[in-house]
Coordinates of C-alpha atoms in Angstrom, one line a residue:
Chain A
X1 CA -117.5 118.4 -60.3
X2 CA -115.0 117.6 -57.7
X3 CA -117.1 115.3 -55.4
X4 CA -118.1 112.7 -57.9
X5 CA -121.7 113.7 -58.4
X6 CA -123.0 113.7 -61.9
X7 CA -123.3 117.0 -63.7
X8 CA -127.1 116.7 -63.8
X9 CA -127.3 116.4 -60.0
X10 CA -125.1 119.5 -59.7
X11 CA -127.3 121.5 -62.0
X12 CA -130.4 120.6 -60.0
X13 CA -128.8 121.8 -56.8
X14 CA -127.9 125.1 -58.1
X15 CA -130.5 127.8 -57.9
X16 CA -128.4 130.8 -58.5
X17 CA -125.3 132.0 -60.3
X18 CA -123.7 132.4 -56.9
X19 CA -123.9 128.7 -56.1
X20 CA -122.5 127.8 -59.5
X21 CA -119.4 129.9 -59.1
X22 CA -118.9 128.9 -55.5
X23 CA -118.7 125.4 -56.7
X24 CA -116.0 126.3 -59.1
X25 CA -112.7 125.9 -57.4
X26 CA -111.8 129.5 -57.4
X27 CA -108.6 129.9 -55.3
X28 CA -109.5 132.7 -52.9
X29 CA -106.5 134.2 -51.5
X30 CA -105.8 133.1 -48.0
X31 CA -105.6 135.3 -44.9
X32 CA -102.1 136.0 -45.9
X33 CA -102.8 139.5 -46.8
X34 CA -105.5 140.6 -44.3
X35 CA -103.5 141.6 -41.3
X36 CA -99.9 141.6 -40.5
X37 CA -98.2 143.8 -38.0
X38 CA -95.0 145.6 -37.4
X39 CA -93.5 143.7 -34.6
X40 CA -93.4 140.1 -33.6
X41 CA -95.7 140.8 -30.7
X42 CA -98.4 142.3 -32.9
X43 CA -98.5 139.4 -35.1
X44 CA -101.3 137.0 -34.4
X45 CA -100.1 134.8 -37.2
X46 CA -97.6 134.9 -39.9
X47 CA -100.2 136.4 -42.1
X48 CA -99.1 139.0 -44.4
X49 CA -95.4 138.8 -44.0
X50 CA -94.7 136.4 -46.8
X51 CA -96.8 136.2 -50.0
X52 CA -96.0 135.3 -53.5
X53 CA -97.0 136.4 -57.0
X54 CA -96.4 135.1 -60.4
X55 CA -94.9 137.1 -63.2
X56 CA -94.1 136.4 -66.8
X57 CA -90.5 135.6 -65.8
X58 CA -91.2 133.4 -62.8
X59 CA -92.3 133.4 -59.2
X60 CA -91.7 136.3 -56.9
X61 CA -91.7 135.9 -53.1
X62 CA -92.7 139.1 -51.3
X63 CA -91.4 139.6 -47.8
X64 CA -92.2 142.3 -45.3
X65 CA -88.9 143.8 -44.5
X66 CA -90.1 145.5 -41.3
X67 CA -90.5 142.5 -39.2
X68 CA -87.8 141.1 -36.9
X69 CA -85.4 138.5 -38.3
X70 CA -86.7 135.5 -36.5
X71 CA -90.3 136.3 -37.2
X72 CA -89.4 136.7 -40.9
X73 CA -87.6 133.4 -41.1
X74 CA -90.4 131.6 -39.2
X75 CA -93.0 133.1 -41.6
X76 CA -90.9 132.2 -44.6
X77 CA -90.4 128.7 -43.3
X78 CA -94.2 128.2 -42.8
X79 CA -94.9 129.7 -46.2
X80 CA -92.5 127.5 -48.1
X81 CA -93.3 124.4 -46.2
X82 CA -97.0 124.6 -47.2
X83 CA -95.9 124.9 -50.8
X84 CA -92.8 122.7 -50.7
X85 CA -93.8 120.5 -53.6
X86 CA -94.4 123.4 -55.8
X87 CA -91.4 125.5 -54.9
X88 CA -88.7 123.0 -54.2
X89 CA -85.8 123.0 -56.7
X90 CA -87.1 126.1 -58.4
X91 CA -85.8 129.6 -58.8
X92 CA -87.5 132.6 -57.2
X93 CA -87.0 136.3 -57.0
X94 CA -87.3 138.2 -53.7
X95 CA -89.3 141.3 -53.4
X96 CA -89.2 143.4 -50.2
X97 CA -92.2 145.5 -49.1
X98 CA -92.4 148.0 -46.4
X99 CA -88.7 148.2 -46.0
X100 CA -85.7 146.6 -47.7
X101 CA -83.5 145.0 -45.1
X102 CA -79.7 145.2 -45.2
X103 CA -77.7 142.8 -47.3
X104 CA -76.9 140.5 -44.5
X105 CA -80.5 139.7 -43.9
X106 CA -81.1 139.2 -47.6
X107 CA -78.1 136.9 -47.8
X108 CA -79.5 134.9 -44.9
X109 CA -82.9 134.5 -46.4
X110 CA -81.3 133.4 -49.7
X111 CA -79.1 130.9 -47.9
X112 CA -82.0 129.6 -45.8
X113 CA -84.1 129.0 -48.9
X114 CA -81.2 127.3 -50.7
X115 CA -80.0 125.0 -47.8
X116 CA -83.3 124.0 -46.4
X117 CA -85.5 123.9 -49.5
X118 CA -83.2 123.9 -52.5
X119 CA -84.8 127.1 -53.7
X120 CA -82.5 129.3 -55.6
X121 CA -82.9 133.1 -55.3
X122 CA -82.2 134.8 -58.5
X123 CA -82.5 138.4 -57.3
X124 CA -83.8 140.8 -54.7
X125 CA -85.6 144.1 -55.1
X126 CA -87.9 146.4 -53.3
X127 CA -91.5 146.8 -54.1
X128 CA -93.9 148.9 -52.3
X129 CA -97.3 148.4 -53.6
X130 CA -99.1 145.8 -51.5
X131 CA -97.2 147.1 -48.5
X132 CA -99.1 150.3 -48.8
X133 CA -102.5 148.8 -48.3
X134 CA -101.3 146.9 -45.3
X135 CA -99.7 150.1 -43.9
X136 CA -103.0 151.9 -44.1
X137 CA -104.9 149.0 -42.5
X138 CA -102.6 148.9 -39.5
X139 CA -103.6 152.3 -38.1
X140 CA -106.2 152.0 -35.4
X141 CA -108.5 154.4 -37.1
X142 CA -108.5 152.3 -40.2
X143 CA -109.4 149.1 -38.3
X144 CA -112.9 149.1 -39.8
X145 CA -113.5 148.2 -43.4
X146 CA -113.9 151.8 -44.4
X147 CA -110.5 152.6 -45.7
X148 CA -110.0 154.7 -48.7
X149 CA -107.1 153.9 -51.0
X150 CA -106.5 157.6 -51.4
X151 CA -106.4 158.3 -47.7
X152 CA -104.6 161.3 -46.6
X153 CA -104.1 161.5 -42.9
X154 CA -104.0 157.8 -42.2
X155 CA -101.2 157.2 -44.7
X156 CA -99.5 160.2 -43.2
X157 CA -99.4 158.9 -39.7
X158 CA -98.1 155.6 -41.1
X159 CA -95.5 157.5 -42.9
X160 CA -94.2 159.0 -39.7
X161 CA -94.1 155.6 -38.0
X162 CA -92.1 154.2 -40.8
X163 CA -89.8 157.2 -40.6
X164 CA -89.3 156.4 -37.0
X165 CA -88.0 153.1 -38.1
X166 CA -85.4 154.9 -40.1
X167 CA -86.3 153.6 -43.5
X168 CA -87.6 156.8 -45.1
X169 CA -86.5 160.3 -44.8
X170 CA -88.4 162.1 -42.1
X171 CA -90.4 165.1 -43.2
X172 CA -90.7 166.6 -39.7
X173 CA -92.7 169.7 -39.2
X174 CA -93.4 170.3 -42.9
X175 CA -95.4 167.1 -43.2
X176 CA -98.7 168.9 -44.1
X177 CA -97.1 170.7 -47.0
X178 CA -95.7 167.7 -48.7
X179 CA -97.7 164.9 -50.3
X180 CA -97.3 161.7 -48.5
X181 CA -94.8 159.5 -50.2
X182 CA -97.1 156.6 -49.6
X183 CA -99.7 158.3 -51.8
X184 CA -97.4 158.4 -54.8
X185 CA -96.9 155.4 -57.0
X186 CA -94.7 155.5 -60.0
X187 CA -95.4 153.2 -62.9
X188 CA -93.3 154.3 -65.8
X189 CA -94.5 151.3 -67.8
X190 CA -98.2 152.1 -67.4
X191 CA -100.1 151.6 -70.7
X192 CA -102.4 154.2 -72.1
X193 CA -104.9 153.1 -74.7
X194 CA -106.8 155.7 -76.7
X195 CA -109.5 153.6 -78.3
X196 CA -112.7 151.9 -77.5
X197 CA -112.4 148.1 -77.1
X198 CA -114.9 146.1 -79.0
X199 CA -116.2 142.7 -78.1
X200 CA -113.5 140.1 -78.5
X201 CA -110.6 142.5 -78.1
X202 CA -108.2 142.2 -75.2
X203 CA -105.4 144.3 -73.7
X204 CA -102.9 142.7 -71.4
X205 CA -100.1 144.4 -69.5
X206 CA -98.1 143.7 -66.4
X207 CA -98.4 147.3 -65.3
X208 CA -101.2 149.8 -64.8
X209 CA -103.7 150.5 -67.6
X210 CA -105.6 153.6 -68.6
X211 CA -108.1 153.4 -71.3
X212 CA -109.6 156.6 -72.9
X213 CA -112.6 154.9 -74.4
X214 CA -115.3 152.4 -73.7
X215 CA -114.9 148.7 -73.0
X216 CA -117.7 146.9 -74.7
X217 CA -119.3 143.7 -73.4
X218 CA -117.1 140.8 -74.5
X219 CA -113.8 142.8 -74.3
X220 CA -111.2 142.1 -71.6
X221 CA -108.7 144.2 -69.7
X222 CA -105.9 142.4 -67.8
X223 CA -103.4 144.5 -65.9
X224 CA -100.8 143.7 -63.3
X225 CA -101.5 147.1 -61.7
X226 CA -104.6 149.4 -61.6
X227 CA -107.2 149.8 -64.3
X228 CA -108.7 153.2 -65.1
X229 CA -111.4 153.4 -67.7
X230 CA -112.3 156.9 -68.8
X231 CA -115.5 155.7 -70.3
X232 CA -118.0 152.9 -69.8
X233 CA -116.7 149.6 -68.6
X234 CA -119.1 146.8 -69.8
X235 CA -116.6 144.0 -70.3
X236 CA -114.3 142.1 -67.9
X237 CA -111.5 143.9 -66.0
X238 CA -108.8 142.1 -64.0
X239 CA -106.6 144.3 -62.0
X240 CA -103.6 143.1 -60.0
X241 CA -103.8 140.1 -62.2
X242 CA -100.3 138.7 -61.5
X243 CA -100.6 138.9 -57.7
X244 CA -102.9 136.6 -55.9
X245 CA -103.7 139.3 -53.4
X246 CA -104.3 141.9 -56.0
X247 CA -101.5 144.0 -54.7
X248 CA -103.8 146.8 -53.7
X249 CA -104.9 147.4 -57.2
X250 CA -108.2 149.1 -58.0
X251 CA -110.6 149.4 -61.0
X252 CA -112.1 152.7 -61.8
X253 CA -114.6 153.7 -64.5
X254 CA -116.6 156.7 -65.3
X255 CA -119.5 154.3 -65.8
X256 CA -118.9 151.0 -64.1
X257 CA -121.2 148.4 -65.6
X258 CA -119.0 145.4 -65.9
X259 CA -119.8 141.8 -66.8
X260 CA -117.2 140.8 -64.2
X261 CA -114.6 142.4 -62.0
X262 CA -111.5 140.7 -60.9
X263 CA -108.8 141.9 -58.5
X264 CA -106.1 139.5 -57.7
X265 CA -107.8 136.2 -57.2
X266 CA -111.1 137.7 -56.1
X267 CA -113.8 137.6 -58.7
X268 CA -117.1 139.4 -58.5
X269 CA -120.1 139.9 -60.8
X270 CA -121.0 143.4 -61.8
X271 CA -123.5 145.2 -59.7
X272 CA -127.1 144.9 -60.7
X273 CA -128.0 148.5 -61.4
X274 CA -125.8 150.8 -63.3
X275 CA -124.6 153.8 -61.3
X276 CA -124.6 157.0 -63.1
X277 CA -121.5 158.3 -61.3
X278 CA -117.8 157.4 -61.6
X279 CA -117.1 154.5 -59.3
X280 CA -114.1 152.7 -58.0
X281 CA -113.8 149.0 -57.1
X282 CA -111.2 147.5 -54.8
X283 CA -110.7 144.4 -52.7
X284 CA -111.5 144.3 -49.0
X285 CA -110.7 140.9 -47.5
X286 CA -112.2 138.5 -49.9
X287 CA -114.8 140.6 -51.5
X288 CA -114.8 143.4 -53.9
X289 CA -116.3 146.7 -52.8
X290 CA -117.6 149.3 -55.3
X291 CA -118.1 152.8 -54.2
X292 CA -118.8 156.2 -55.7
X293 CA -115.5 157.8 -56.4
X294 CA -114.9 160.9 -54.3
X295 CA -111.6 162.5 -54.8
X296 CA -111.2 163.8 -51.4
X297 CA -112.8 161.2 -49.3
X298 CA -110.7 159.4 -46.7
X299 CA -113.4 157.2 -45.4
X300 CA -116.2 155.4 -47.0
X301 CA -119.1 157.8 -46.9
X302 CA -122.6 156.5 -47.0
X303 CA -124.6 158.8 -49.1
X304 CA -127.6 158.5 -51.4
X305 CA -125.5 158.2 -54.4
X306 CA -123.1 155.6 -53.0
X307 CA -123.6 152.1 -54.3
X308 CA -122.2 149.3 -52.3
X309 CA -122.6 146.1 -54.2
X310 CA -121.2 143.2 -52.3
X311 CA -122.0 140.6 -54.9
X312 CA -119.0 138.4 -54.5
X313 CA -118.4 135.0 -55.8
Chain B
X1 CA -125.1 147.7 -122.7
X2 CA -122.0 149.7 -122.1
X3 CA -122.6 151.6 -118.9
X4 CA -119.2 153.1 -118.8
X5 CA -119.9 156.0 -121.1
X6 CA -123.2 157.1 -119.6
X7 CA -125.2 159.3 -122.0
X8 CA -125.5 162.0 -119.3
X9 CA -121.7 162.2 -119.2
X10 CA -121.9 161.2 -115.6
X11 CA -119.6 158.3 -115.1
X12 CA -121.3 156.5 -112.3
X13 CA -119.1 154.6 -110.0
X14 CA -118.9 150.9 -111.0
X15 CA -118.4 147.8 -109.2
X16 CA -118.7 148.8 -105.5
X17 CA -118.5 145.7 -103.5
X18 CA -120.5 145.8 -100.3
X19 CA -120.6 142.9 -97.8
X20 CA -123.7 142.3 -95.7
X21 CA -122.7 140.7 -92.5
X22 CA -123.7 140.4 -88.8
X23 CA -121.8 137.9 -86.8
X24 CA -125.0 136.5 -85.3
X25 CA -127.1 134.2 -87.4
X26 CA -130.7 134.8 -88.3
X27 CA -130.8 138.6 -87.9
X28 CA -131.7 139.3 -91.5
X29 CA -128.6 139.4 -93.7
X30 CA -130.1 137.4 -96.6
X31 CA -133.4 139.3 -96.4
X32 CA -131.4 142.6 -96.4
X33 CA -129.2 141.5 -99.3
X34 CA -132.1 140.4 -101.4
X35 CA -134.2 143.5 -100.6
X36 CA -131.4 146.0 -101.1
X37 CA -130.5 144.3 -104.3
X38 CA -134.0 144.6 -105.6
X39 CA -134.4 148.2 -104.4
X40 CA -131.2 149.2 -106.1
X41 CA -132.3 147.5 -109.3
X42 CA -135.6 149.3 -109.1
X43 CA -133.6 152.5 -109.1
X44 CA -132.0 151.6 -112.3
X45 CA -128.7 150.3 -110.9
X46 CA -127.3 147.1 -112.3
X47 CA -126.9 145.0 -109.2
X48 CA -125.4 141.6 -108.5
X49 CA -126.2 139.8 -105.3
X50 CA -123.7 137.1 -104.4
X51 CA -124.5 134.3 -101.9
X52 CA -121.3 133.6 -100.0
X53 CA -123.0 131.2 -97.6
X54 CA -121.4 128.1 -99.2
X55 CA -123.1 124.9 -98.1
X56 CA -126.2 126.7 -96.6
X57 CA -127.4 128.8 -99.5
X58 CA -130.5 130.8 -99.0
X59 CA -130.4 133.8 -101.3
X60 CA -131.7 131.9 -104.2
X61 CA -134.8 130.8 -102.3
X62 CA -135.5 134.4 -101.1
X63 CA -135.3 135.5 -104.7
X64 CA -137.4 132.6 -106.1
X65 CA -134.6 131.5 -108.3
X66 CA -133.7 128.1 -106.8
X67 CA -134.7 126.0 -109.7
X68 CA -132.6 128.0 -112.2
X69 CA -129.2 127.3 -110.8
X70 CA -126.7 125.7 -113.0
X71 CA -123.4 127.1 -111.9
X72 CA -122.4 128.8 -108.7
X73 CA -119.7 130.9 -107.0
X74 CA -117.4 128.0 -106.4
X75 CA -117.5 127.1 -110.1
X76 CA -116.6 130.7 -111.0
X77 CA -113.8 130.7 -108.4
X78 CA -112.4 127.4 -109.7
X79 CA -112.8 128.5 -113.3
X80 CA -115.1 125.7 -114.1
X81 CA -117.4 128.0 -116.0
X82 CA -117.4 131.5 -117.4
X83 CA -118.5 134.4 -115.1
X84 CA -121.7 135.1 -117.0
X85 CA -122.7 131.5 -117.1
X86 CA -123.2 131.5 -113.4
X87 CA -125.3 134.6 -112.9
X88 CA -129.1 134.3 -113.0
X89 CA -131.3 137.2 -113.9
X90 CA -134.2 138.0 -111.5
X91 CA -137.7 137.3 -112.6
X92 CA -138.9 140.7 -111.3
X93 CA -136.2 143.1 -112.5
X94 CA -133.8 143.2 -115.4
X95 CA -131.2 145.0 -113.4
X96 CA -130.9 142.3 -110.7
X97 CA -128.7 139.3 -111.0
X98 CA -127.9 136.5 -108.6
X99 CA -124.6 134.6 -108.2
X100 CA -125.6 131.6 -106.1
X101 CA -123.6 129.6 -103.6
X102 CA -122.8 125.9 -103.9
X103 CA -124.9 123.7 -101.6
X104 CA -122.7 120.6 -101.7
X105 CA -119.4 122.2 -100.7
X106 CA -118.1 123.6 -97.5
X107 CA -116.9 127.0 -96.6
X108 CA -113.2 126.4 -96.9
X109 CA -113.5 125.1 -100.4
X110 CA -112.5 128.5 -101.7
X111 CA -109.9 131.0 -100.4
X112 CA -110.1 134.7 -100.1
X113 CA -107.9 135.2 -103.1
X114 CA -110.1 133.0 -105.3
X115 CA -113.2 134.9 -104.3
X116 CA -111.5 138.2 -104.9
X117 CA -110.5 137.2 -108.4
X118 CA -113.9 135.8 -109.1
X119 CA -115.8 139.0 -108.0
X120 CA -113.3 141.2 -109.9
X121 CA -114.6 139.8 -113.1
X122 CA -118.1 141.4 -112.4
X123 CA -117.0 144.8 -111.3
X124 CA -117.1 146.3 -114.8
X125 CA -120.6 145.2 -115.4
X126 CA -122.5 146.1 -112.2
X127 CA -122.9 149.2 -110.3
X128 CA -123.2 147.4 -107.0
X129 CA -122.2 143.9 -105.9
X130 CA -123.8 142.9 -102.6
X131 CA -122.2 139.9 -100.9
X132 CA -124.4 138.0 -98.5
X133 CA -122.0 136.8 -95.8
X134 CA -122.6 133.7 -93.7
X135 CA -123.0 134.0 -89.9
X136 CA -119.8 133.7 -87.9
X137 CA -116.3 135.1 -88.1
X138 CA -114.4 132.3 -89.7
X139 CA -113.4 131.4 -93.3
X140 CA -116.8 132.0 -94.7
X141 CA -116.9 135.5 -93.2
X142 CA -113.4 136.2 -94.4
X143 CA -114.2 135.0 -97.9
X144 CA -117.3 137.3 -98.0
X145 CA -115.2 140.3 -97.0
X146 CA -112.5 139.5 -99.5
X147 CA -112.9 142.5 -101.8
X148 CA -115.4 144.6 -100.0
X149 CA -114.8 148.2 -99.4
X150 CA -117.9 148.8 -97.4
X151 CA -119.9 146.7 -95.0
X152 CA -123.5 146.7 -93.8
X153 CA -123.7 145.2 -90.4
X154 CA -127.1 143.9 -89.7
X155 CA -128.2 143.6 -86.1
X156 CA -131.5 143.3 -84.2
X157 CA -132.0 145.3 -81.0
X158 CA -131.1 142.4 -78.8
X159 CA -128.1 142.2 -76.5
X160 CA -126.7 139.0 -78.0
X161 CA -126.9 140.3 -81.6
X162 CA -125.3 143.6 -80.6
X163 CA -122.4 141.9 -78.9
X164 CA -121.8 139.8 -82.0
X165 CA -122.2 142.9 -84.2
X166 CA -119.6 144.7 -82.0
X167 CA -117.1 141.9 -82.6
X168 CA -117.7 141.9 -86.3
X169 CA -117.3 145.7 -86.5
X170 CA -114.0 145.3 -84.7
X171 CA -112.9 142.7 -87.3
X172 CA -114.1 144.8 -90.2
X173 CA -112.4 147.9 -89.0
X174 CA -109.2 146.0 -88.6
X175 CA -109.5 145.0 -92.3
X176 CA -110.0 148.5 -93.4
X177 CA -113.6 148.0 -94.4
X178 CA -116.0 150.8 -93.4
X179 CA -119.1 149.5 -91.6
X180 CA -122.5 151.0 -91.3
X181 CA -125.3 149.5 -89.2
X182 CA -128.8 148.4 -90.1
X183 CA -131.1 147.8 -87.2
X184 CA -133.6 145.1 -88.2
X185 CA -136.8 143.9 -86.7
X186 CA -137.3 146.7 -84.3
X187 CA -140.7 146.9 -82.7
X188 CA -141.9 150.3 -81.8
X189 CA -144.4 149.2 -79.2
X190 CA -141.8 147.2 -77.3
X191 CA -139.3 150.1 -77.5
X192 CA -142.0 152.4 -76.1
X193 CA -142.7 149.9 -73.2
X194 CA -139.0 149.7 -72.5
X195 CA -138.9 146.0 -73.4
X196 CA -136.6 146.5 -76.3
X197 CA -133.4 148.4 -76.9
X198 CA -134.0 151.6 -78.8
X199 CA -132.0 152.9 -81.8
X200 CA -130.2 155.2 -79.6
X201 CA -129.1 152.4 -77.3
X202 CA -127.8 150.5 -80.2
X203 CA -125.9 153.5 -81.5
X204 CA -124.5 154.1 -78.1
X205 CA -123.0 150.7 -77.8
X206 CA -121.8 150.2 -81.4
X207 CA -120.7 153.7 -82.1
X208 CA -121.0 153.5 -85.9
X209 CA -123.4 155.2 -88.4
X210 CA -126.8 153.8 -88.6
X211 CA -127.8 153.6 -92.3
X212 CA -131.2 152.3 -91.8
X213 CA -133.9 151.0 -89.4
X214 CA -136.3 148.3 -90.4
X215 CA -139.4 147.6 -88.4
X216 CA -140.7 144.1 -87.7
X217 CA -143.1 143.3 -90.5
X218 CA -145.1 140.1 -91.2
X219 CA -144.8 140.9 -94.9
X220 CA -141.2 140.0 -94.8
X221 CA -142.0 136.4 -93.9
X222 CA -144.7 136.1 -96.5
X223 CA -142.3 137.6 -99.2
X224 CA -139.6 135.1 -98.3
X225 CA -141.8 132.1 -98.7
X226 CA -143.1 133.4 -102.0
X227 CA -139.7 134.1 -103.3
X228 CA -140.3 137.8 -103.9
X229 CA -138.2 140.4 -102.2
X230 CA -140.4 142.5 -99.9
X231 CA -139.5 145.8 -101.6
X232 CA -141.9 144.9 -104.4
X233 CA -144.7 145.2 -101.9
X234 CA -145.2 148.9 -101.6
X235 CA -147.6 148.6 -98.7
X236 CA -144.9 147.0 -96.5
X237 CA -143.2 149.2 -94.0
X238 CA -140.1 147.0 -94.1
X239 CA -140.0 147.2 -97.8
X240 CA -140.1 151.0 -97.7
X241 CA -137.4 151.0 -95.1
X242 CA -135.1 148.9 -97.4
X243 CA -135.9 151.2 -100.3
X244 CA -134.8 154.1 -98.2
X245 CA -131.5 152.3 -97.3
X246 CA -130.9 151.7 -101.0
X247 CA -131.4 155.4 -101.6
X248 CA -128.9 156.2 -98.9
X249 CA -126.4 153.8 -100.4
X250 CA -126.7 155.7 -103.6
X251 CA -125.9 158.9 -101.8
X252 CA -129.3 160.4 -101.2
X253 CA -129.8 161.8 -97.8
X254 CA -133.0 160.6 -96.3
X255 CA -133.4 161.0 -92.5
X256 CA -133.7 157.8 -90.5
X257 CA -137.3 156.9 -89.7
X258 CA -138.2 157.8 -86.1
X259 CA -140.0 155.3 -84.0
X260 CA -142.4 157.8 -82.4
X261 CA -145.4 155.6 -81.8
X262 CA -148.5 156.8 -83.7
X263 CA -151.4 156.4 -81.4
X264 CA -155.0 157.4 -82.0
X265 CA -154.4 160.9 -80.9
X266 CA -151.3 161.1 -83.0
X267 CA -153.2 160.0 -86.1
X268 CA -156.0 162.5 -85.4
X269 CA -153.4 165.2 -84.8
X270 CA -151.7 164.5 -88.1
X271 CA -155.0 164.6 -89.8
X272 CA -155.7 168.0 -88.3
X273 CA -152.3 169.2 -89.3
X274 CA -150.9 169.1 -85.9
X275 CA -147.5 167.6 -85.0
X276 CA -147.8 164.0 -83.8

């Protein structure tokens, strides 16, 4: 397709669905999300500090507000330079994750973008979601891939570290009694659907989506946030659809039997066997991991009933 | 024959329009329409079967009436002829009439409104009007659904057919038409081996009432080529299944045939009065 061979040649070379979809130019998200650190020293690269996502209204540039000013500007410069043609002369909105810096820094970033790249900043806000996943990943204990999105203790220790930086109120001494702030996510615009979706029907929302019903094969769910299906998911579900990183979104179903799962820009086939237990799918790096949903688990437990399908495309 | 003042004092409901559709092609819509029409006629109900597959008409062949066609649905819709000039009475039953489709036109030659007005002219004279829908979900399908209040969604126990049926059910429900499902060409041996979806699987996915199950039967092919609906063959399992569906349409409650395979022991067991 892209390298000038005839379609017939391509078909002969493909011996599996994997090959076919590899050949399609699916834009896998770059290393920009995997990694990131708190201080300039910890940062191997600028990965994670600056990312972007598209919304219905325009482009949003996400910046990690916890990093030092120089590091931030360097990362921003690298980010914009690699997309100069695309961004130059356009309007963007800024979104701060981890911590919203003071106005002076925001001003500086805006001016920097305007002067050097003719990019106009239309607004600045704070968003926490994808920051959360990175926070959890940064704890040493969570170094391995086995990180649960609903982690308790890991998120807790992160919380205290952030508190130490002075951005969140410190819950000293009574930390165990309170629920970690990082474990709570408000989505007042989340959509609840009380119906089964038949083939050909589609629900689209920029926020999270909960469906009390089945999603039949041929139906589609597209959500900017998480997707929770209280039923059987047989169709296609796309969580974190407006964020190339997926924004930490997950897909949950009582019976996960999808045609395709998509989180952010990562696409995966459904697993071969149907699991009889509720399962949750999320992105790890550039693949989607499906595991049996366990309400209290912090780490990925390997048990007989756990199904780890790493069929990724 | 004025059926409105029935001698029994029972004013039977007149002019119920039922569309037979599927989404997927080739699953048995025309066979079902012809067979149900014949079965209803055999029960004494005046039935009109309408071929809405304009351009690809088949219902006339299945009923053996292809060389008696003078006018068709399009003519009635465009008011080229009178309604009763276009209907053809079946050879095998006085209660069964056919309104054929045009073979030389295309599906968008008539609109939903025109079809609605055309069919309305027959409602006083027939107990049931069965409309044979074309495959697909475009104008032809929409025309066929034009005045229907009920739908029979025909599907075979195959993944592709079921997905199309699911789509169609969604479209019908959105139009306010109540769908029931007919599972056609089910093979009990294959279901037993696990090679074919079972009735329960189909019901699980589609989530609507199953009004009938028709087993795969060679007699259906023979009947189609002879131009005689299979219900006239009392030895045919499919024919009997269609008769049962017709009875259910009339409101009789007949349990759905189970597919419990009848092996040698089963047959002996039944003979000896034991449960199979």
